[in-house]
Coordinates of C-alpha atoms in Angstrom, one line a residue:
M368 CA -239.6 75.6 -1.5
S369 CA -235.5 75.2 -2.2
D370 CA -233.0 75.7 0.7
V371 CA -233.6 79.3 1.9
F372 CA -229.9 80.0 1.3
S373 CA -229.2 78.9 -1.9
M374 CA -232.1 81.0 -3.3
S375 CA -231.4 84.2 -5.3
L376 CA -232.7 87.6 -4.4
L377 CA -235.6 87.2 -6.8
E378 CA -236.5 84.0 -5.7
A379 CA -236.3 84.8 -1.9
R380 CA -238.9 87.8 -3.1
D381 CA -241.0 85.7 -4.5
A382 CA -241.0 83.1 -1.9
L383 CA -241.8 85.8 0.5
S384 CA -244.9 87.1 -1.7
R385 CA -246.2 83.8 -2.0
G386 CA -246.0 83.4 1.8
D387 CA -243.9 80.5 1.8
V388 CA -241.8 81.8 4.5
S389 CA -241.8 85.3 6.5
S390 CA -239.1 87.8 6.4
A391 CA -238.5 87.1 10.4
E392 CA -237.8 83.6 9.6
L393 CA -235.3 84.0 6.6
T394 CA -233.9 87.0 8.8
A395 CA -233.3 84.9 11.8
A396 CA -232.1 82.2 9.8
H397 CA -229.3 84.6 7.9
V398 CA -228.5 86.2 11.3
K399 CA -227.6 82.6 12.9
A400 CA -225.9 81.7 9.7
A401 CA -223.5 85.0 9.8
E402 CA -222.9 84.3 13.4
V403 CA -221.5 81.0 12.7
A404 CA -219.5 81.9 9.8
Q405 CA -217.8 85.2 11.6
G406 CA -215.2 83.0 13.5
P407 CA -213.8 81.4 10.1
L408 CA -214.6 83.9 7.8
N409 CA -214.1 87.1 9.7
C410 CA -216.5 88.9 7.2
F411 CA -218.7 91.2 10.0
T412 CA -217.9 94.3 12.0
V413 CA -221.7 94.4 13.3
I414 CA -224.2 91.6 13.8
D415 CA -227.1 93.0 15.6
P416 CA -229.9 90.2 15.8
E417 CA -232.5 92.6 17.9
H418 CA -232.3 95.1 15.1
A419 CA -232.5 92.5 12.2
L420 CA -235.3 90.9 13.6
G421 CA -236.9 94.2 14.2
M422 CA -236.5 95.2 10.7
A423 CA -237.9 91.9 9.7
K424 CA -240.9 92.0 11.8
A425 CA -241.7 95.6 10.7
S426 CA -241.6 94.2 7.2
D427 CA -244.2 91.1 7.9
A428 CA -246.3 94.1 9.3
R429 CA -246.2 96.0 6.2
R430 CA -246.8 92.9 4.0
A431 CA -249.7 92.1 6.2
K432 CA -251.4 95.4 5.3
G433 CA -250.6 95.2 1.7
E434 CA -247.7 97.5 1.7
A435 CA -245.3 95.3 0.2
G436 CA -242.3 97.3 -1.3
A437 CA -240.1 96.0 -4.2
L438 CA -237.3 94.5 -1.5
E439 CA -240.2 93.6 1.2
G440 CA -238.3 91.4 3.7
V441 CA -235.2 90.4 1.7
P442 CA -232.4 90.2 4.2
L443 CA -229.3 92.0 2.7
V444 CA -225.3 92.5 4.2
I445 CA -224.5 96.4 4.0
K446 CA -220.9 97.6 3.9
D447 CA -219.3 99.0 6.9
L448 CA -218.7 102.2 4.6
F449 CA -222.3 103.4 4.8
A450 CA -223.7 105.2 7.7
T451 CA -226.6 103.1 9.6
K452 CA -228.5 105.1 11.8
G453 CA -228.1 103.9 15.5
V454 CA -225.7 101.2 13.9
E455 CA -222.0 101.2 14.4
T456 CA -220.0 102.6 11.4
T457 CA -216.5 102.2 11.5
A458 CA -215.2 102.0 7.8
S459 CA -213.1 98.8 9.4
S460 CA -210.6 101.5 11.4
N461 CA -209.9 101.9 14.7
I462 CA -210.2 105.9 14.4
L463 CA -214.2 105.3 14.2
K464 CA -214.7 102.5 16.7
G465 CA -218.2 103.2 18.5
F466 CA -219.4 105.5 16.5
K467 CA -223.1 105.4 15.9
P468 CA -224.3 107.9 13.4
E469 CA -227.4 109.9 14.0
Y470 CA -228.4 109.7 10.4
E471 CA -229.0 107.2 7.5
S472 CA -227.3 107.0 4.0
S473 CA -229.3 107.7 1.3
V474 CA -228.6 104.5 -0.5
T475 CA -229.5 102.4 2.6
Q476 CA -232.4 104.6 3.5
N477 CA -233.8 103.7 -0.5
L478 CA -233.3 100.2 0.4
W479 CA -235.0 100.1 3.8
D480 CA -237.8 102.1 1.9
A481 CA -238.4 99.4 -0.7
G482 CA -238.6 97.1 2.6
A483 CA -235.4 95.2 2.7
V484 CA -233.6 94.0 6.0
M485 CA -230.3 94.5 7.1
V486 CA -228.4 91.1 8.3
A487 CA -225.1 92.7 9.1
K488 CA -222.3 95.4 8.2
S489 CA -219.4 93.6 6.4
S490 CA -215.9 94.3 7.0
M491 CA -213.7 96.1 4.6
D492 CA -210.3 97.4 4.1
E493 CA -210.1 100.3 6.0
F494 CA -211.3 103.4 4.6
A495 CA -211.6 101.5 1.5
M496 CA -208.1 101.7 0.9
G497 CA -207.2 98.0 -0.6
S498 CA -207.5 95.5 -3.1
S499 CA -207.4 92.4 -0.6
N500 CA -209.3 93.2 2.6
E501 CA -206.2 92.6 4.5
T502 CA -206.0 96.1 5.8
A503 CA -209.2 96.4 8.1
A504 CA -208.4 96.9 11.8
T505 CA -210.5 93.7 12.6
G506 CA -207.9 91.5 10.4
P507 CA -208.2 90.1 7.1
V508 CA -211.4 88.9 5.7
I509 CA -211.5 85.1 4.3
N510 CA -212.6 84.2 0.9
P511 CA -214.9 81.1 1.5
W512 CA -213.2 79.8 -2.0
R513 CA -210.4 77.3 -2.1
A514 CA -208.2 76.0 -4.6
K515 CA -208.3 72.4 -5.8
G516 CA -206.4 70.3 -3.3
S517 CA -205.3 73.3 -1.1
E518 CA -206.0 74.5 2.2
E519 CA -204.6 77.9 1.6
K520 CA -207.0 81.0 2.7
L521 CA -207.3 83.3 0.1
V522 CA -208.4 86.8 0.1
P523 CA -211.7 88.0 -1.2
G524 CA -210.7 91.0 -3.0
G525 CA -211.1 94.6 -1.8
S526 CA -211.9 96.8 -0.3
S527 CA -215.7 95.5 -0.3
G528 CA -214.1 91.8 0.7
G529 CA -216.7 91.3 3.6
S530 CA -219.8 92.0 1.3
V531 CA -218.6 89.2 -1.1
S532 CA -217.2 86.7 1.3
A533 CA -220.9 86.9 3.0
L534 CA -222.6 86.8 -0.3
A535 CA -220.5 84.1 -1.6
A536 CA -221.2 81.9 1.7
D537 CA -224.8 82.3 1.2
I538 CA -225.6 84.7 4.0
G539 CA -228.1 87.2 2.8
Y540 CA -229.4 87.8 -0.9
G541 CA -227.4 91.0 -2.0
A542 CA -225.0 93.1 -0.3
T543 CA -223.7 96.7 -0.9
G544 CA -220.3 98.0 -1.8
T545 CA -218.2 101.0 -3.0
D546 CA -215.8 101.2 -5.7
T547 CA -213.3 104.0 -6.0
G548 CA -210.8 102.0 -8.2
G549 CA -212.3 98.3 -8.5
S550 CA -213.2 97.6 -5.0
I551 CA -216.7 96.2 -6.1
R552 CA -215.8 94.7 -9.6
Q553 CA -212.6 93.1 -8.4
P554 CA -214.0 91.4 -5.1
A555 CA -217.1 89.9 -7.3
A556 CA -214.6 88.3 -9.8
F557 CA -212.8 86.9 -6.9
T558 CA -215.6 85.3 -5.4
G559 CA -218.2 84.0 -8.5
L560 CA -220.5 86.9 -8.0
V561 CA -221.8 90.1 -9.8
G562 CA -220.6 93.3 -9.0
V563 CA -222.0 96.7 -10.4
K564 CA -220.2 100.0 -10.3
P565 CA -223.1 102.3 -11.7
T566 CA -222.3 105.7 -13.6
Y567 CA -220.8 108.4 -11.2
G568 CA -223.8 110.3 -9.3
R569 CA -226.3 107.3 -10.3
C570 CA -226.3 106.1 -6.2
S571 CA -226.1 109.0 -3.9
R572 CA -222.7 109.3 -2.1
W573 CA -224.5 111.0 1.0
G574 CA -223.7 109.0 4.3
V575 CA -221.1 107.2 2.5
V576 CA -217.5 107.4 4.6
A577 CA -215.6 109.2 2.1
F578 CA -212.4 108.2 0.5
A579 CA -211.7 110.0 -2.7
S580 CA -215.2 112.0 -3.6
S581 CA -214.8 112.4 -7.4
L582 CA -214.2 108.4 -7.7
D583 CA -216.3 106.9 -5.1
H584 CA -219.3 104.8 -6.7
P585 CA -221.4 103.2 -4.3
G586 CA -223.0 99.9 -6.1
A587 CA -224.1 96.3 -5.5
F588 CA -223.4 92.7 -5.5
G589 CA -225.7 90.0 -6.4
K590 CA -225.8 86.4 -7.2
T591 CA -227.2 87.2 -10.6
V592 CA -227.2 89.6 -13.1
R593 CA -231.1 90.2 -12.4
D594 CA -230.7 90.5 -8.8
S595 CA -228.0 93.0 -8.8
A596 CA -230.0 95.1 -11.4
L597 CA -232.9 95.3 -9.3
L598 CA -230.8 95.9 -6.3
T599 CA -228.8 98.8 -8.2
Q600 CA -232.3 100.5 -9.3
T601 CA -233.5 100.5 -5.9
M602 CA -230.5 102.1 -4.5
A603 CA -230.2 104.9 -7.5
G604 CA -231.9 108.2 -7.5
H605 CA -231.6 111.9 -7.4
D606 CA -230.3 113.1 -3.9
P607 CA -230.4 116.8 -3.4
K608 CA -228.1 116.1 -0.5
D609 CA -225.5 115.3 -2.9
S610 CA -224.4 117.8 -5.2
T611 CA -223.0 115.2 -7.7
S612 CA -226.4 113.2 -7.6
Y613 CA -227.8 112.9 -11.4
P614 CA -231.2 114.4 -11.4
G615 CA -232.6 112.2 -14.5
A616 CA -234.8 109.1 -13.8
V617 CA -233.7 105.8 -13.0
P618 CA -233.9 103.3 -15.9
D619 CA -235.4 100.1 -15.7
M620 CA -232.4 98.2 -15.3
L621 CA -234.0 95.1 -14.4
G622 CA -236.1 95.0 -17.3
A623 CA -233.1 95.7 -19.6
C624 CA -231.9 92.0 -18.8
D625 CA -234.4 90.7 -21.0
K626 CA -233.6 92.7 -23.9
L627 CA -231.7 91.2 -26.6
V628 CA -227.8 92.0 -27.8
K629 CA -228.3 91.2 -31.3
G630 CA -226.9 94.2 -33.4
L631 CA -224.9 95.5 -30.5
R632 CA -221.2 96.7 -31.3
I633 CA -218.8 95.0 -28.8
G634 CA -215.3 96.8 -28.3
V635 CA -212.3 94.9 -27.6
P636 CA -209.5 97.1 -26.4
K637 CA -206.0 96.0 -27.3
E638 CA -204.5 97.7 -24.5
Y639 CA -206.1 95.0 -21.9
R640 CA -203.8 92.5 -23.3
V641 CA -201.0 93.0 -20.5
D642 CA -197.7 91.2 -20.1
G643 CA -197.6 88.4 -17.8
M644 CA -201.5 87.8 -17.9
P645 CA -202.3 84.0 -17.3
G646 CA -203.6 82.5 -20.4
E647 CA -206.6 81.2 -18.8
I648 CA -207.8 84.7 -18.4
D649 CA -207.1 85.5 -21.7
A650 CA -208.8 82.4 -23.2
L651 CA -212.2 83.3 -20.9
W652 CA -211.9 86.7 -22.6
E653 CA -211.8 85.1 -25.9
K654 CA -214.8 83.0 -24.9
G655 CA -216.8 85.8 -24.1
V656 CA -216.2 87.4 -27.0
E657 CA -217.6 84.4 -28.9
W658 CA -220.5 84.2 -26.8
L659 CA -221.4 87.7 -27.5
K660 CA -220.7 87.1 -31.3
S661 CA -223.3 84.0 -31.3
Q662 CA -225.9 86.2 -30.0
G663 CA -225.7 88.4 -33.0
C664 CA -223.1 91.3 -31.8
E665 CA -220.6 92.5 -33.8
I666 CA -217.0 92.3 -32.4
V667 CA -214.9 95.6 -33.1
D668 CA -211.2 96.0 -32.1
I669 CA -210.7 99.4 -30.5
S670 CA -207.7 101.2 -28.9
L671 CA -207.9 102.9 -25.5
P672 CA -204.2 104.5 -25.7
M673 CA -204.6 106.2 -22.3
T674 CA -204.9 103.3 -20.4
K675 CA -201.2 102.6 -19.4
Y676 CA -201.4 106.2 -17.4
A677 CA -204.4 105.1 -15.5
L678 CA -203.1 103.7 -12.4
P679 CA -200.4 106.2 -11.9
A680 CA -203.2 109.0 -12.3
Y681 CA -205.6 107.2 -9.9
Y682 CA -202.8 106.5 -7.4
I683 CA -202.4 110.6 -7.6
I684 CA -205.8 111.6 -7.6
A685 CA -207.1 109.2 -5.0
P686 CA -204.5 109.6 -2.1
A687 CA -204.9 114.0 -2.9
E688 CA -208.4 113.5 -2.1
A689 CA -208.3 110.8 0.9
S690 CA -205.7 113.3 2.6
S691 CA -208.4 116.2 2.5
N692 CA -211.2 113.9 3.3
L693 CA -209.6 111.9 6.0
A694 CA -208.3 115.2 7.7
R695 CA -211.7 115.4 9.8
Y696 CA -210.5 112.5 11.8
D697 CA -209.0 114.3 14.4
G698 CA -210.2 113.0 18.0
M699 CA -212.3 116.3 18.5
R700 CA -215.7 115.5 17.4
Y701 CA -216.3 111.9 16.9
G702 CA -214.2 108.2 17.2
L703 CA -211.2 107.9 18.7
R704 CA -209.3 110.4 21.0
V705 CA -205.7 109.8 22.3
E706 CA -204.9 112.7 24.8
G707 CA -201.7 114.1 24.0
E708 CA -199.6 117.2 25.7
D709 CA -200.9 119.6 23.7
L710 CA -203.6 120.0 20.7
I711 CA -201.0 119.2 18.1
D712 CA -199.8 116.3 20.2
T713 CA -203.5 115.2 20.6
Y714 CA -203.9 115.1 16.6
E715 CA -200.5 113.2 16.3
K716 CA -201.4 110.6 18.9
T717 CA -205.0 110.3 17.7
R718 CA -204.3 109.5 14.2
A719 CA -201.3 107.5 15.0
A720 CA -203.4 105.2 16.9
G721 CA -206.5 105.5 14.8
F722 CA -205.1 105.1 11.0
G723 CA -203.6 101.9 10.1
K724 CA -200.2 101.6 7.7
E725 CA -201.9 101.5 4.5
V726 CA -204.3 104.8 5.1
Q727 CA -201.4 106.3 6.8
R728 CA -199.1 105.7 3.4
R729 CA -202.0 107.1 1.1
I730 CA -202.3 110.3 3.3
L731 CA -198.8 110.6 3.1
I732 CA -199.0 110.3 -0.6
G733 CA -201.8 112.9 -1.0
T734 CA -200.6 115.4 1.1
Y735 CA -197.0 115.3 -0.7
V736 CA -198.8 115.6 -4.2
L737 CA -200.7 118.7 -3.0
S738 CA -197.8 120.1 -1.1
A739 CA -196.3 123.6 -2.6
G740 CA -194.0 122.8 -5.6
Y741 CA -195.5 119.4 -6.3
Y742 CA -199.0 120.4 -6.9
D743 CA -198.6 121.1 -10.7
A744 CA -196.0 118.6 -11.2
Y745 CA -198.4 115.7 -10.0
Y746 CA -201.8 116.4 -9.2
V747 CA -202.6 118.6 -12.0
K748 CA -201.0 116.8 -14.2
A749 CA -203.0 113.7 -13.1
L750 CA -206.3 115.5 -13.6
K751 CA -205.1 116.3 -17.3
V752 CA -204.5 112.4 -18.2
R753 CA -208.1 111.9 -16.4
R754 CA -209.3 114.0 -19.1
R755 CA -207.5 112.2 -21.9
I756 CA -208.7 108.9 -20.4
Y757 CA -212.4 110.2 -20.4
E758 CA -211.8 111.3 -23.9
D759 CA -210.7 107.7 -25.2
F760 CA -214.1 106.6 -24.0
Q761 CA -216.1 109.1 -25.5
A762 CA -214.3 108.2 -28.9
A763 CA -214.5 104.7 -28.6
F764 CA -218.1 104.7 -27.8
E765 CA -218.6 106.3 -31.2
K766 CA -217.8 103.1 -32.5
V767 CA -219.2 100.4 -29.9
D768 CA -222.0 100.3 -27.7
A769 CA -220.2 98.3 -24.9
I770 CA -216.7 97.4 -24.1
L771 CA -215.9 93.3 -23.2
T772 CA -212.4 93.4 -20.8
P773 CA -211.3 90.9 -18.1
T774 CA -212.2 92.3 -14.7
T775 CA -208.8 91.1 -12.9
P776 CA -205.2 89.9 -13.9
S777 CA -205.5 87.0 -11.7
A778 CA -207.8 84.8 -9.6
A779 CA -207.9 85.2 -6.0
F780 CA -204.2 85.0 -4.1
G781 CA -203.7 83.7 -0.6
I782 CA -203.6 85.9 2.4
G783 CA -200.4 87.5 3.2
S784 CA -199.0 86.5 -0.2
K785 CA -198.3 90.1 -1.3
S786 CA -197.9 91.5 2.3
K787 CA -194.0 91.6 1.7
A788 CA -194.1 92.8 -2.0
D789 CA -194.0 96.4 -3.0
P790 CA -197.2 98.0 -2.5
I791 CA -197.5 98.8 -6.4
E792 CA -197.4 95.1 -6.8
M793 CA -200.9 95.0 -4.7
Y794 CA -202.0 98.3 -6.8
L795 CA -201.7 96.3 -10.1
N796 CA -205.1 94.6 -9.0
D797 CA -206.9 97.6 -10.5
I798 CA -205.4 97.6 -13.6
F799 CA -208.5 96.6 -15.5
T800 CA -211.0 98.4 -13.4
V801 CA -209.7 101.9 -12.3
T802 CA -210.2 103.5 -15.7
A803 CA -214.0 103.4 -15.7
N804 CA -213.7 105.2 -12.0
I805 CA -211.4 107.8 -13.7
A806 CA -214.4 108.2 -16.3
G807 CA -217.2 108.0 -14.1
I808 CA -218.8 105.4 -16.4
P809 CA -220.6 102.5 -15.5
A810 CA -219.0 98.9 -15.4
M811 CA -219.7 95.7 -14.1
S812 CA -218.3 92.1 -13.3
V813 CA -219.8 88.9 -14.5
P814 CA -218.6 85.6 -13.2
A815 CA -217.8 83.7 -16.5
G816 CA -215.6 80.3 -15.7
L817 CA -213.0 79.0 -13.1
D818 CA -209.3 78.9 -13.3
A819 CA -207.5 75.5 -13.7
Q820 CA -207.2 75.7 -10.0
G821 CA -211.5 76.0 -9.6
L822 CA -211.2 79.7 -8.6
P823 CA -213.6 82.0 -10.3
L824 CA -212.6 84.5 -12.9
G825 CA -214.8 87.6 -14.1
L826 CA -215.4 89.2 -17.3
Q827 CA -216.0 93.2 -17.3
V828 CA -218.7 94.9 -19.2
I829 CA -218.1 98.9 -19.5
T830 CA -220.9 101.1 -21.2
R831 CA -221.1 104.9 -21.7
A832 CA -222.2 107.3 -18.9
L833 CA -225.9 106.9 -17.9
D834 CA -226.2 103.7 -20.2
E835 CA -226.8 101.0 -17.4
E836 CA -229.4 99.4 -19.6
T837 CA -227.1 98.5 -22.1
M838 CA -224.3 97.0 -19.6
F839 CA -227.1 95.1 -17.9
S840 CA -228.6 93.7 -21.3
V841 CA -224.7 92.4 -22.2
A842 CA -224.0 91.2 -18.6
A843 CA -227.5 89.1 -18.8
A844 CA -226.6 87.7 -22.2
I845 CA -222.9 86.7 -20.8
E846 CA -224.3 85.1 -17.7
D847 CA -226.9 83.0 -19.8
A848 CA -224.3 82.2 -22.2
A849 CA -221.6 81.1 -19.2
G850 CA -224.0 79.2 -17.1
F851 CA -221.7 79.8 -14.2
T852 CA -223.5 78.0 -11.0
A853 CA -220.3 77.2 -9.2
K854 CA -220.5 77.8 -5.6
P855 CA -217.4 77.3 -2.8
E856 CA -217.5 74.0 -1.0
R857 CA -218.9 74.9 2.7
W858 CA -215.7 74.4 4.7
W859 CA -216.7 76.9 7.3

């Protein structure tokens, strides 16, 4: 058997099935690795060896009885936005410090029902608000990748930075994430991993700490497209506890990875060629086009004219929903409570101490755009733009089966390098990803190459709503053509 850490999820599942290794052995190794990596990478909020090994031993017992599930015994990393029963869930915020839910999120319950094991919970930008994983209450997460000849610490992307930092460091065989404006795809691109944002409603939001309810998409990270397909189809499914959950059957996403892409029409939108984009990203995009063309795809130039309005609309809608969702954190029911002279003073002191600067900024923006006199001018107008963006995609998918774009406008950047910049500069990291959230359609990032500094870059595949099968088919074709096998050097 190969090194247990370098295996893919499917390879680990097969090794467990053959009896080459037990879940208890695999989990113990990954827990130890998590404890070693936590110091230099700071990518976890909870490492609970007793809980992890308890799950692993229960998995081994089920396997012995012939009751193995689709992910039986496979160690995973869970983003700290997913409620885990009896295990601290903080959304990387001081305001939820010490909160241990009495319930399990629907997504993680689906994973446990399939036999998976939780190694640890991963850090994130506070309440999923960020593009670099520098806003966590526990401090920034460190990307295990380094640029050639440099010791500068890089961001892993956000908000799901802890999940990708761990997985890129070969801790766990897959991880969960959430994507509100790019928080799965952007960090996946920054760390050489596959990141999947399925159709809105494909994976239940029940038990996931809310940021912006109409934009939040639970999804998966994998080392390969096929790993991420199996994780996504396991996480997905109708949930009566979530009113936005899609009631239809979950397609065979793993099987779709083996489908040929010959004859598919691939759209290339001109609006994604933005000023200042590094030439190597544009070159990688062209290479992706050629890979698909060589496999029999028809390349079609398309236009998505409302793309330029996506970021402004997003940064009105998302803070507006956040200001409403985060109103529940007031020190009265759970989490942090800072006593004041009276009720209002308690609210103010609790929220001032519990929320970080970025969360406070977005709450203020959201409250402003929802206030009397500004609601129609900002929020209602943003909703109209949202509809137009959706219609752009609808028109495009009458001509093409999938759309290919870059995932990010750059490779990973240095920790603190944007801390003194205008916040808008950080928000621009979502320029290629946010449109799919606004439209609620599936999109994923596939690692496709390295930049001149040896840092990973990703290509994004977008398809029409509920057509994850085509998305995985195209992504698998890109993966096979790219042959991306680069890994960060183990410096930690």
